[in-house]
Structure formats: C-alpha cells, structure tokens
Coordinates of N, CA and C in Angstrom, one line a residue:
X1 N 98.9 74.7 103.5 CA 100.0 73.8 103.5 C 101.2 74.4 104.3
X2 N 100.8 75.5 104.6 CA 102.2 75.7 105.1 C 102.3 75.7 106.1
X3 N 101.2 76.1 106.7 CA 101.1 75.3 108.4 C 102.0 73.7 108.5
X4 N 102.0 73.4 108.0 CA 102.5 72.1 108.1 C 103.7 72.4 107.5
X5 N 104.5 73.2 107.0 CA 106.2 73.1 106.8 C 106.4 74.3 107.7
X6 N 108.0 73.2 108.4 CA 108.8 74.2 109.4 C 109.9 74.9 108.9
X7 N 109.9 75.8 109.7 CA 110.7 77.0 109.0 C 111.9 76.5 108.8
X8 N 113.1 75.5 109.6 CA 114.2 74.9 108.7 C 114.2 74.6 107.7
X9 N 112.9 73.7 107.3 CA 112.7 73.1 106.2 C 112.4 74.0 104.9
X10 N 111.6 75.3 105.1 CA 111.7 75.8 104.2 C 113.0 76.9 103.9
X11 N 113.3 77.0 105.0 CA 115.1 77.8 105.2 C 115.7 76.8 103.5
X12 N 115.4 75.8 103.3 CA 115.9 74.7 102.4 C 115.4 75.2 101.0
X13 N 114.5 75.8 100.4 CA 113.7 75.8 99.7 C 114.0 77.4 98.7
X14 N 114.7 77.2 97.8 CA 115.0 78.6 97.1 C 114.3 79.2 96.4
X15 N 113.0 79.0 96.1 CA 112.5 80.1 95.6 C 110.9 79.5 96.1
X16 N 110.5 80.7 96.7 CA 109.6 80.8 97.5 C 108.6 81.9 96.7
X17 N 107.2 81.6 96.0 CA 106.8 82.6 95.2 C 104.6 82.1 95.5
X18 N 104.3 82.8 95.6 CA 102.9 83.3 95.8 C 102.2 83.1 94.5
X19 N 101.2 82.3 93.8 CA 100.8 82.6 92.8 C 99.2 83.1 92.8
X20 N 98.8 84.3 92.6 CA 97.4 84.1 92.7 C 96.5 83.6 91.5
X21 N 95.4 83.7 91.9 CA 94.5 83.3 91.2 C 94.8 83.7 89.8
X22 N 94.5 83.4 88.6 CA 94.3 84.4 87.3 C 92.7 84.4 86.9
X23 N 92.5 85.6 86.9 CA 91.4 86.4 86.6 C 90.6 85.8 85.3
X24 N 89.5 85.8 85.6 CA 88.6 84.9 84.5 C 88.9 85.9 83.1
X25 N 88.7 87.3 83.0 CA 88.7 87.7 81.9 C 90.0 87.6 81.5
X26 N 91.2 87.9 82.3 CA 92.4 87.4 81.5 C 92.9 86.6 80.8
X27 N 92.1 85.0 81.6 CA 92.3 83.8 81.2 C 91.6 84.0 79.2
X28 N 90.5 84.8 79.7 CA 89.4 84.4 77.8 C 90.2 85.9 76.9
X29 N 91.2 86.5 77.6 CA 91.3 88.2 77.1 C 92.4 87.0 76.1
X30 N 93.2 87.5 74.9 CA 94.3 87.4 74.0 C 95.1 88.4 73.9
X31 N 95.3 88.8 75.3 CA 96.8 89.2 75.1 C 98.0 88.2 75.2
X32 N 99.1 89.2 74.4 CA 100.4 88.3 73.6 C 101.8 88.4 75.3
X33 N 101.6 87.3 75.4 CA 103.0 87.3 76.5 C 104.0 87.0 76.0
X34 N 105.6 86.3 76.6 CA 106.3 85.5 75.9 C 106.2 84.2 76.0
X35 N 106.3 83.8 74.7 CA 106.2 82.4 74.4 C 107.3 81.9 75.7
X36 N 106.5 80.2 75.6 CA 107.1 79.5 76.7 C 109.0 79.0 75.6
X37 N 108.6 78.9 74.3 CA 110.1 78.7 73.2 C 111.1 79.7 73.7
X38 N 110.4 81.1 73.8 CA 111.3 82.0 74.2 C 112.6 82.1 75.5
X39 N 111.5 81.8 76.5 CA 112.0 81.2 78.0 C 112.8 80.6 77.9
X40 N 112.4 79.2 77.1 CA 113.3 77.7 77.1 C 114.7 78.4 76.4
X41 N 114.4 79.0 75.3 CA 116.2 79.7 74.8 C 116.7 80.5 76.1
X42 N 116.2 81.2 77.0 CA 116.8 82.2 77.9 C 117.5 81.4 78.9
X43 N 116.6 80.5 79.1 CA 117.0 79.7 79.7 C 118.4 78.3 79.8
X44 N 118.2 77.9 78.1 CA 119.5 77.1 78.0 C 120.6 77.9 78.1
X45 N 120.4 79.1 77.5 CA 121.8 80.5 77.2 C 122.3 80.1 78.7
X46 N 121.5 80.6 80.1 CA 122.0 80.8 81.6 C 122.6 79.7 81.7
X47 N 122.3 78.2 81.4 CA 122.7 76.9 82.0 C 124.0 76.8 81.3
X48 N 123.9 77.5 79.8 CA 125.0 76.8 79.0 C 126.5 78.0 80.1
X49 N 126.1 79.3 80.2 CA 127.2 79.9 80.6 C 127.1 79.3 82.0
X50 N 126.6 78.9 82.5 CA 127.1 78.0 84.1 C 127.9 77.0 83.5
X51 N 127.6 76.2 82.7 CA 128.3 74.9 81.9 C 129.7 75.3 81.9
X52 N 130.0 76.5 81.1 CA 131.3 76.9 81.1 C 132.3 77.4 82.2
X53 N 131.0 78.0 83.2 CA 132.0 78.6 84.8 C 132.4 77.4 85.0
X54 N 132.0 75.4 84.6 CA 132.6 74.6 85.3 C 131.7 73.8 86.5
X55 N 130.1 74.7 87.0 CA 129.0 73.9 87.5 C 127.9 75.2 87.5
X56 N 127.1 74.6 87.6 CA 125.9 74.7 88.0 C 125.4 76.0 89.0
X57 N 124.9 76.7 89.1 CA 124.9 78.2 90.3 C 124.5 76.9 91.3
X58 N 123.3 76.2 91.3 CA 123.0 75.7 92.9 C 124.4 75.0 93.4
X59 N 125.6 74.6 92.3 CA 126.3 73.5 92.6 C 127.8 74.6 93.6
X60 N 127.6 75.9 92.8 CA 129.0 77.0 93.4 C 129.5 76.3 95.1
X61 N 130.6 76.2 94.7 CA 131.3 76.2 96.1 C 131.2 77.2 96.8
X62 N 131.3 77.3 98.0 CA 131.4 78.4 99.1 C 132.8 78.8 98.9
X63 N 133.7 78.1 98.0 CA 135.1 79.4 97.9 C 135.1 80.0 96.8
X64 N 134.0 79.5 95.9 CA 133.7 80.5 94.9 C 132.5 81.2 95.0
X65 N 131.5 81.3 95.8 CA 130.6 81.7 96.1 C 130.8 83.5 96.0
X66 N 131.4 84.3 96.6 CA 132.0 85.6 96.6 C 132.7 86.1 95.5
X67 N 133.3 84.8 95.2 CA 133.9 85.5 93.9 C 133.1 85.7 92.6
X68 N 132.0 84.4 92.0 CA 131.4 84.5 91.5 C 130.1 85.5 91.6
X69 N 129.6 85.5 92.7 CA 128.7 86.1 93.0 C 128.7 87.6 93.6
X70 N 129.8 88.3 93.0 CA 130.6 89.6 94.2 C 129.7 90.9 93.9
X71 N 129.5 91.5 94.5 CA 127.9 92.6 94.5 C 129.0 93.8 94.5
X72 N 128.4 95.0 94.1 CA 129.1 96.3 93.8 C 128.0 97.1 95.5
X73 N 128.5 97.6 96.1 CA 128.5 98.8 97.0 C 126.5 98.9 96.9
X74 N 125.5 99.1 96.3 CA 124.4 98.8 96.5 C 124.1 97.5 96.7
X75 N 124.7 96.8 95.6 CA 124.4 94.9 95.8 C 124.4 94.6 97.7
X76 N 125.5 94.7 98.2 CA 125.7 94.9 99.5 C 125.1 95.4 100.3
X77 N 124.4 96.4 100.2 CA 123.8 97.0 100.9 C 122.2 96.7 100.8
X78 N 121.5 95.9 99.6 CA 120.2 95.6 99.6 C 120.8 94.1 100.4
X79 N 121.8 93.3 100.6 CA 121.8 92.2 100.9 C 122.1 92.4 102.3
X80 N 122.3 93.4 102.6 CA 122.3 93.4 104.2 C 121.1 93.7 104.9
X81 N 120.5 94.7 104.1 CA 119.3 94.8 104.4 C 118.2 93.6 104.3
X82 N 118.3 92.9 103.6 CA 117.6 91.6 103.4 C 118.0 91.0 104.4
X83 N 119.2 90.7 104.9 CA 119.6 89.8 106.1 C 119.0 90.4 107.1
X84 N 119.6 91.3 107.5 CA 118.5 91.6 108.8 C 116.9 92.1 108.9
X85 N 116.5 92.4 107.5 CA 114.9 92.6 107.7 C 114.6 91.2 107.7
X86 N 114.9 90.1 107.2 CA 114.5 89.0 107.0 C 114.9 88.3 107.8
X87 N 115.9 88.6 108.8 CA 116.5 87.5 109.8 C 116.8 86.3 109.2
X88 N 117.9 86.0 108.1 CA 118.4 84.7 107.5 C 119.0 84.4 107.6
X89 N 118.8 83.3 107.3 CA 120.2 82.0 108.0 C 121.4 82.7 107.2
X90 N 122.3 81.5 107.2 CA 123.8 81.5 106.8 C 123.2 81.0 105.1
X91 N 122.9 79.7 105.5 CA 122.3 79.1 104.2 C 121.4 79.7 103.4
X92 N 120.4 80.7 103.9 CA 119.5 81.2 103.1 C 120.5 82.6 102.6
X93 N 121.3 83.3 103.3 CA 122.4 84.4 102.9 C 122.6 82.9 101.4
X94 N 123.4 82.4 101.5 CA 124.1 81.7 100.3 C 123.0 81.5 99.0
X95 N 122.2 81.1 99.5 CA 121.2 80.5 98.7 C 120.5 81.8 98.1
X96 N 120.5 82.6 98.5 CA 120.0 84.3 97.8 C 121.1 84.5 97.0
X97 N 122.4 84.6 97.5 CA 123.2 85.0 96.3 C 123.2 84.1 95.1
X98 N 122.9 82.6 95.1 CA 123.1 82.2 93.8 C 121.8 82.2 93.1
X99 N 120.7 82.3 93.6 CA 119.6 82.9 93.0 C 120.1 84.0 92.0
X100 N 120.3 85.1 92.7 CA 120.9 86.5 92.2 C 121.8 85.7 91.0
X101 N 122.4 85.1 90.9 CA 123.6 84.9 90.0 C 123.1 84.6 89.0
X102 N 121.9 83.3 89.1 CA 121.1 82.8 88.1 C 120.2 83.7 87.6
X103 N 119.9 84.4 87.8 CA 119.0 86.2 87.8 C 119.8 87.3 86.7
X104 N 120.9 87.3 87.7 CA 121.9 88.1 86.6 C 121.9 87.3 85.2
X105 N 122.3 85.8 84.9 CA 122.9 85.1 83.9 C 121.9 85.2 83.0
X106 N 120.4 84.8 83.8 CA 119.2 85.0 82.8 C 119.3 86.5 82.0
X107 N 119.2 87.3 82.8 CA 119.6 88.9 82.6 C 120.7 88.9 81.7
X108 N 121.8 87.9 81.3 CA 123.1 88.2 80.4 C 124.3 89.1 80.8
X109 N 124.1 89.3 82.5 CA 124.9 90.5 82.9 C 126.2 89.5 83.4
X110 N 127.2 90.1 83.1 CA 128.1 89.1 83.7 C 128.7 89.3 85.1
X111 N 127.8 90.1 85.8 CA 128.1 90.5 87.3 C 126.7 90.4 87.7
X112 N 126.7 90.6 89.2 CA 124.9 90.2 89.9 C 125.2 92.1 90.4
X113 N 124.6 92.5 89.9 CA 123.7 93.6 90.2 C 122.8 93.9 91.1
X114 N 122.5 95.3 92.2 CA 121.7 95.1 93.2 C 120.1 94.9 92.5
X115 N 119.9 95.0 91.5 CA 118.3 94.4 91.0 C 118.3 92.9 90.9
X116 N 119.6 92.3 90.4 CA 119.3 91.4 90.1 C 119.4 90.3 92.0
X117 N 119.8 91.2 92.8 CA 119.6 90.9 94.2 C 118.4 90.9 94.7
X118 N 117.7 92.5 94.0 CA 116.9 92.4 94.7 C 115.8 91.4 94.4
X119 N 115.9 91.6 92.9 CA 114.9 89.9 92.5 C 114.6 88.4 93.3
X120 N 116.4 88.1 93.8 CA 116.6 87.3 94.6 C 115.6 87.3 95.7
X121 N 115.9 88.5 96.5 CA 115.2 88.9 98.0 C 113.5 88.8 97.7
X122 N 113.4 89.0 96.5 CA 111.7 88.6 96.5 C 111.2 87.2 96.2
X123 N 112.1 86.5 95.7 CA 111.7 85.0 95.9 C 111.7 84.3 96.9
X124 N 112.1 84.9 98.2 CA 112.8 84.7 99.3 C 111.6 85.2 100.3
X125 N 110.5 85.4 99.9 CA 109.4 86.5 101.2 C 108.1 85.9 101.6
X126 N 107.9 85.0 100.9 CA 106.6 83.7 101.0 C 107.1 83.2 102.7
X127 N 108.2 83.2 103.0 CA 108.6 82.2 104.2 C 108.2 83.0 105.1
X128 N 108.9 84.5 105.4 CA 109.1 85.7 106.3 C 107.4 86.1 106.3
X129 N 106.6 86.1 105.2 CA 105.2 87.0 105.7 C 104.7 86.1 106.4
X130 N 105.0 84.5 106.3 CA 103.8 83.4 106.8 C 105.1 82.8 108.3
X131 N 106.2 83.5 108.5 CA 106.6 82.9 109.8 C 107.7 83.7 110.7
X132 N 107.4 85.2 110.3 CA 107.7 86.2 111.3 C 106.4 86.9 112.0

C-alpha cells in the first residue's frame, strides 16, 4: 500500500508504525501483558491533563507549540538530529513535537524529555525507510 501513498500525504499522517506478524507460539504462549483497562486509564489521565491545558496536543497552536512543548539541551539536539537525518518538513517538525508531548503526558512528565522525543522520532520512520 504504500506504493500508492505520496510522500505529502503521508508528511500528514502522525504516527507511522510497522506491525509485524505475531508469532504462532506467542499467540498460544500465556504470557501476562497489560490489560487493554489499564491503557484505557493511562490514557484518559493524558486527555484529561490536555483537557485542562485548554485543548487537545493535536489541537496546540503554533504560539503555544514551544512553550508547551519546550525540550531541555538533549530534547534539542535529538530533534535536530531527526530533522536533518529525516529531512522533515515544517509540519512533520510540529507534528513530532506534539507526539512527544502526548508521549511525555502518557509518561505523567510535565515536560517532553529527549526520550520522550525520541519515542516521537520513532513513530515517524515507516515514511523515511520506504521513501528516502
């Protein structure tokens, strides 16, 4: 399929992720993951503290974008690195940091951290292996 999406279009698309196959014995093994109840709580916690910044991470203005999203001295420096190993737009620059933000909030950090960047930059690599 992806022959058939163009790279603007997926420039559009924020989280870009690879799923492989799962393994027959994994599928019949019983090992304990986390419940999907669990997720669902981690998950309202992130939305409800966006609720209160006033919107949504995809919704951030670009004049809150920096502020919200402001990286410490590594943060910066994996994000420049991603820009130029990845050669990314303007829009995919933006659209990585509020990943990261949503990453961090999942995380409970109240700042985006360069892991929680670099997390970002890996949702972000399905595009670059299949169109650099």
């Amino acid at each position: 399929y992806l022959s058939k999406v163009g790279g603007p279009l997926l420039d559009r698309i924020d989280l870009h992720i690879e799923v492989p196959a799962v393994a027959y014995k994994e599928l019949r093994g019983k090992t304990e993951g986390v419940s999907s109840a669990h997720i669902r709580q981690r998950v309202e916690q992130a939305r409800e503290l966006q609720r209160q910044r006033g919107f949504y991470n995809s919704q951030i203005p670009p004049s809150q974008l920096r502020i919200l999203c402001a990286l410490d001295e590594n943060g910066e420096r994996t994000l420049e690195m991603a820009v130029r190993r990845m050669n990314l737009s303007a829009r995919a620059h933006d659209r990585m940091l509020r990943v990261a933000r949503t990453v961090a909030d999942l995380d409970h950090a109240p700042n985006v951290a360069a892991k929680h960047l670099a997390e970002a930059v890996q949702f972000r690599n399905l595009d670059r292996n299949y169109w650099n």
